[in-house]
Amino acid sequence: MAFTVKFWGVRGSLPSPQHPSKQEARLRHVLERFAMDPKVNAKDFVDQLPKEIKNGYGGNTACVEVTSGSNRLIIDAGSGLRELGEELMRNGYAKEPRDTHLFFTHFHWDHLIGLPFFTPIFLTNQAVHLYAVQADLENVIRTVFKKPFFPVPFEQLQSQIIFHKLEPRKKQRIQDFDITPYQLDHPDPCWGYRIERKGKVYAHCVDSEATRVTREDLGLDAGLYENADLMLFDAQYTMMEAVEKMNWGHSAAPIGLDIALRENIKRVFFAHHDPGATDEKIVDAERQTREYLNAYTEQQRRAGKQVREIEWGFAHEGQEVSL
Ligand SMILES: [Zn+2]
Ligand SMILES: [Zn+2]
């Protein structure tokens, strides 16, 4: 295995915890179903529940962890970063000096708000490396910790914080990963990342409207997608919503599938779920995507062309994918 990608936050725009009344309604519904079949045991019963009832997709915003052994890269500091920090602490992360490598795609709140709650930045024996293509990285991070936004000023953080400016489309070796930033299509400049190790490739493509779809339009940024083993793609909207919300900076799953099929991408997961989307709505978006792919496959088959099998789904918090 070359490396593992774990999604700590797949919600877009704003953390979206489930309302207590919804949780209660779900619990009641599940117990009623369970009571109807007294012979089934609890584990089998839970295993067969549909996703939207069993556990859903999660409410934390953008944060992805890429690991191989003790090597670790983190992409984005959305609210999911807090729980990643807690997990690292539980595993003894702070017992010895460590270097954390955190890459920003851009600085919209949903990619930034977890940073002041990432425990290692408060610890003296920790070095936190922050990376971005954007030249204002340091200024933005210092502002996040300014009063009245946060009680602890940047100067009082106990860890050593080191800023790194990345060059667009230039590959860098960090730990034992090769990482290259490519530009996405978003209202404020946003950079996706291609991460490579031992011949396997992860393409991180959130946030993006993917307004440049063809290879000609993409130009050098086509390099982000080529032959990726796994792509995380922005599917905040259904196709109908994407048309209504043109220029809002987010895409839809069928657009990601088109890119994946053309670029020989093996697996695709969709993320940046809309904060207003219920788990039921995301399941429905998944159904619409399946219909789209089935119709496309049938159309191609009639034209005498084969459509390659592709593994895809809507990402959920806590999901791990091994490459
Ligand atoms: Zn976002
Ligand atoms: Zn954004």
Tab-separated table of N, CA, C and O in Angstrom, residues 133-174:
chain	number	residue	atom	x	y	z
A	133	VAL	N	-0.109	28.466	-2.089
A	133	VAL	CA	0.381	29.199	-3.261
A	133	VAL	C	0.180	30.703	-3.026
A	133	VAL	O	1.001	31.521	-3.423
A	134	GLN	N	-0.907	31.040	-2.328
A	134	GLN	CA	-1.265	32.451	-2.127
A	134	GLN	C	-0.179	33.174	-1.320
A	134	GLN	O	0.231	32.706	-0.246
A	135	ALA	N	0.208	34.346	-1.829
A	135	ALA	CA	1.298	35.106	-1.197
A	135	ALA	C	0.890	35.675	0.161
A	135	ALA	O	1.755	35.986	0.986
A	136	ASP	N	-0.408	35.801	0.425
A	136	ASP	CA	-0.839	36.417	1.687
A	136	ASP	C	-1.088	35.392	2.799
A	136	ASP	O	-1.754	35.691	3.790
A	137	LEU	N	-0.542	34.192	2.654
A	137	LEU	CA	-0.743	33.136	3.663
A	137	LEU	C	-0.486	33.637	5.089
A	137	LEU	O	-1.339	33.529	5.968
A	138	GLU	N	0.709	34.178	5.331
A	138	GLU	CA	1.074	34.570	6.709
A	138	GLU	C	0.122	35.639	7.242
A	138	GLU	O	-0.340	35.560	8.389
A	139	ASN	N	-0.181	36.613	6.410
A	139	ASN	CA	-1.070	37.693	6.812
A	139	ASN	C	-2.458	37.156	7.188
A	139	ASN	O	-3.045	37.554	8.214
A	140	VAL	N	-2.972	36.221	6.395
A	140	VAL	CA	-4.298	35.644	6.664
A	140	VAL	C	-4.280	34.892	7.991
A	140	VAL	O	-5.168	35.068	8.835
A	141	ILE	N	-3.261	34.073	8.197
A	141	ILE	CA	-3.216	33.249	9.418
A	141	ILE	C	-3.074	34.145	10.655
A	141	ILE	O	-3.741	33.936	11.676
A	142	ARG	N	-2.252	35.162	10.562
A	142	ARG	CA	-2.121	36.087	11.705
A	142	ARG	C	-3.460	36.764	11.997
A	142	ARG	O	-3.807	36.997	13.157
A	143	THR	N	-4.214	37.088	10.967
A	143	THR	CA	-5.507	37.757	11.145
A	143	THR	C	-6.510	36.849	11.863
A	143	THR	O	-7.279	37.313	12.710
A	144	VAL	N	-6.468	35.542	11.540
A	144	VAL	CA	-7.388	34.592	12.184
A	144	VAL	C	-7.245	34.641	13.704
A	144	VAL	O	-8.228	34.512	14.441
A	145	PHE	N	-6.011	34.859	14.173
A	145	PHE	CA	-5.744	34.840	15.617
A	145	PHE	C	-5.829	36.233	16.249
A	145	PHE	O	-5.496	36.405	17.411
A	146	LYS	N	-6.220	37.222	15.456
A	146	LYS	CA	-6.311	38.596	15.989
A	146	LYS	C	-7.572	38.748	16.835
A	146	LYS	O	-8.611	38.180	16.518
A	147	LYS	N	-7.473	39.544	17.888
A	147	LYS	CA	-8.680	39.917	18.620
A	147	LYS	C	-9.501	40.841	17.744
A	147	LYS	O	-8.914	41.607	16.997
A	148	PRO	N	-10.836	40.797	17.728
A	148	PRO	CA	-11.677	40.001	18.632
A	148	PRO	C	-12.091	38.638	18.068
A	148	PRO	O	-13.036	38.046	18.576
A	149	PHE	N	-11.358	38.134	17.055
A	149	PHE	CA	-11.787	36.874	16.453
A	149	PHE	C	-11.426	35.663	17.304
A	149	PHE	O	-12.089	34.636	17.252
A	150	PHE	N	-10.296	35.765	18.050
A	150	PHE	CA	-9.827	34.619	18.835
A	150	PHE	C	-9.049	35.149	20.040
A	150	PHE	O	-8.322	36.142	19.916
A	151	PRO	N	-9.198	34.502	21.207
A	151	PRO	CA	-8.597	35.072	22.431
A	151	PRO	C	-7.078	34.952	22.524
A	151	PRO	O	-6.443	35.735	23.234
A	152	VAL	N	-6.480	33.969	21.832
A	152	VAL	CA	-5.023	33.782	21.936
A	152	VAL	C	-4.361	34.395	20.699
A	152	VAL	O	-4.568	33.913	19.585
A	153	PRO	N	-3.569	35.474	20.860
A	153	PRO	CA	-2.932	36.073	19.685
A	153	PRO	C	-1.890	35.136	19.067
A	153	PRO	O	-1.319	34.290	19.761
A	154	PHE	N	-1.637	35.332	17.807
A	154	PHE	CA	-0.678	34.500	17.073
A	154	PHE	C	0.674	34.438	17.785
A	154	PHE	O	1.289	33.374	17.892
A	155	GLU	N	1.135	35.581	18.303
A	155	GLU	CA	2.460	35.660	18.939
A	155	GLU	C	2.557	34.774	20.178
A	155	GLU	O	3.648	34.429	20.611
A	156	GLN	N	1.408	34.421	20.751
A	156	GLN	CA	1.442	33.599	21.983
A	156	GLN	C	1.280	32.107	21.708
A	156	GLN	O	1.251	31.305	22.643
A	157	LEU	N	1.144	31.726	20.441
A	157	LEU	CA	1.067	30.291	20.137
A	157	LEU	C	2.414	29.664	20.483
A	157	LEU	O	3.466	30.230	20.164
A	158	GLN	N	2.401	28.530	21.144
A	158	GLN	CA	3.631	27.940	21.676
A	158	GLN	C	4.414	27.140	20.629
A	158	GLN	O	5.612	26.942	20.767
A	159	SER	N	3.754	26.663	19.618
A	159	SER	CA	4.472	25.871	18.615
A	159	SER	C	5.283	26.809	17.713
A	159	SER	O	5.061	28.019	17.682
A	160	GLN	N	6.198	26.195	16.979
A	160	GLN	CA	6.939	26.979	15.980
A	160	GLN	C	6.132	26.902	14.676
A	160	GLN	O	5.882	25.802	14.165
A	161	ILE	N	5.713	28.050	14.169
A	161	ILE	CA	4.909	28.047	12.942
A	161	ILE	C	5.763	28.568	11.790
A	161	ILE	O	6.350	29.651	11.877
A	162	ILE	N	5.845	27.778	10.734
A	162	ILE	CA	6.722	28.118	9.607
A	162	ILE	C	5.865	28.212	8.342
A	162	ILE	O	5.118	27.281	8.029
A	163	PHE	N	5.988	29.337	7.654
A	163	PHE	CA	5.186	29.556	6.445
A	163	PHE	C	5.992	29.195	5.195
A	163	PHE	O	7.183	29.519	5.110
A	164	HIS	N	5.320	28.555	4.249
A	164	HIS	CA	5.980	28.159	3.000
A	164	HIS	C	5.129	28.605	1.814
A	164	HIS	O	3.944	28.261	1.745
A	165	LYS	N	5.748	29.310	0.910
A	165	LYS	CA	5.060	29.739	-0.312
A	165	LYS	C	5.311	28.684	-1.394
A	165	LYS	O	6.464	28.356	-1.704
A	166	LEU	N	4.237	28.148	-1.956
A	166	LEU	CA	4.373	27.130	-3.010
A	166	LEU	C	4.343	27.790	-4.382
A	166	LEU	O	3.645	28.786	-4.587
A	167	GLU	N	5.079	27.195	-5.302
A	167	GLU	CA	5.053	27.676	-6.697
A	167	GLU	C	3.979	26.913	-7.460
A	167	GLU	O	3.903	25.682	-7.359
A	168	PRO	N	3.156	27.632	-8.235
A	168	PRO	CA	2.126	26.947	-9.020
A	168	PRO	C	2.731	25.864	-9.914
A	168	PRO	O	3.752	26.092	-10.567
A	169	ARG	N	2.109	24.704	-9.891
A	169	ARG	CA	2.433	23.584	-10.790
A	169	ARG	C	3.873	23.096	-10.650
A	169	ARG	O	4.408	22.483	-11.562
A	170	LYS	N	4.485	23.400	-9.518
A	170	LYS	CA	5.860	22.914	-9.298
A	170	LYS	C	5.834	21.802	-8.243
A	170	LYS	O	5.349	22.015	-7.132
A	171	LYS	N	6.362	20.638	-8.645
A	171	LYS	CA	6.359	19.485	-7.744
A	171	LYS	C	7.374	19.669	-6.623
A	171	LYS	O	8.479	20.131	-6.864
A	172	GLN	N	6.962	19.338	-5.398
A	172	GLN	CA	7.874	19.425	-4.254
A	172	GLN	C	7.851	18.116	-3.494
A	172	GLN	O	6.786	17.518	-3.340
A	173	ARG	N	8.993	17.698	-2.988
A	173	ARG	CA	9.047	16.511	-2.140
A	173	ARG	C	8.906	16.975	-0.689
A	173	ARG	O	9.718	17.759	-0.193
A	174	ILE	N	7.844	16.522	-0.027
A	174	ILE	CA	7.646	16.862	1.382
A	174	ILE	C	7.377	15.568	2.118
A	174	ILE	O	6.465	14.826	1.763
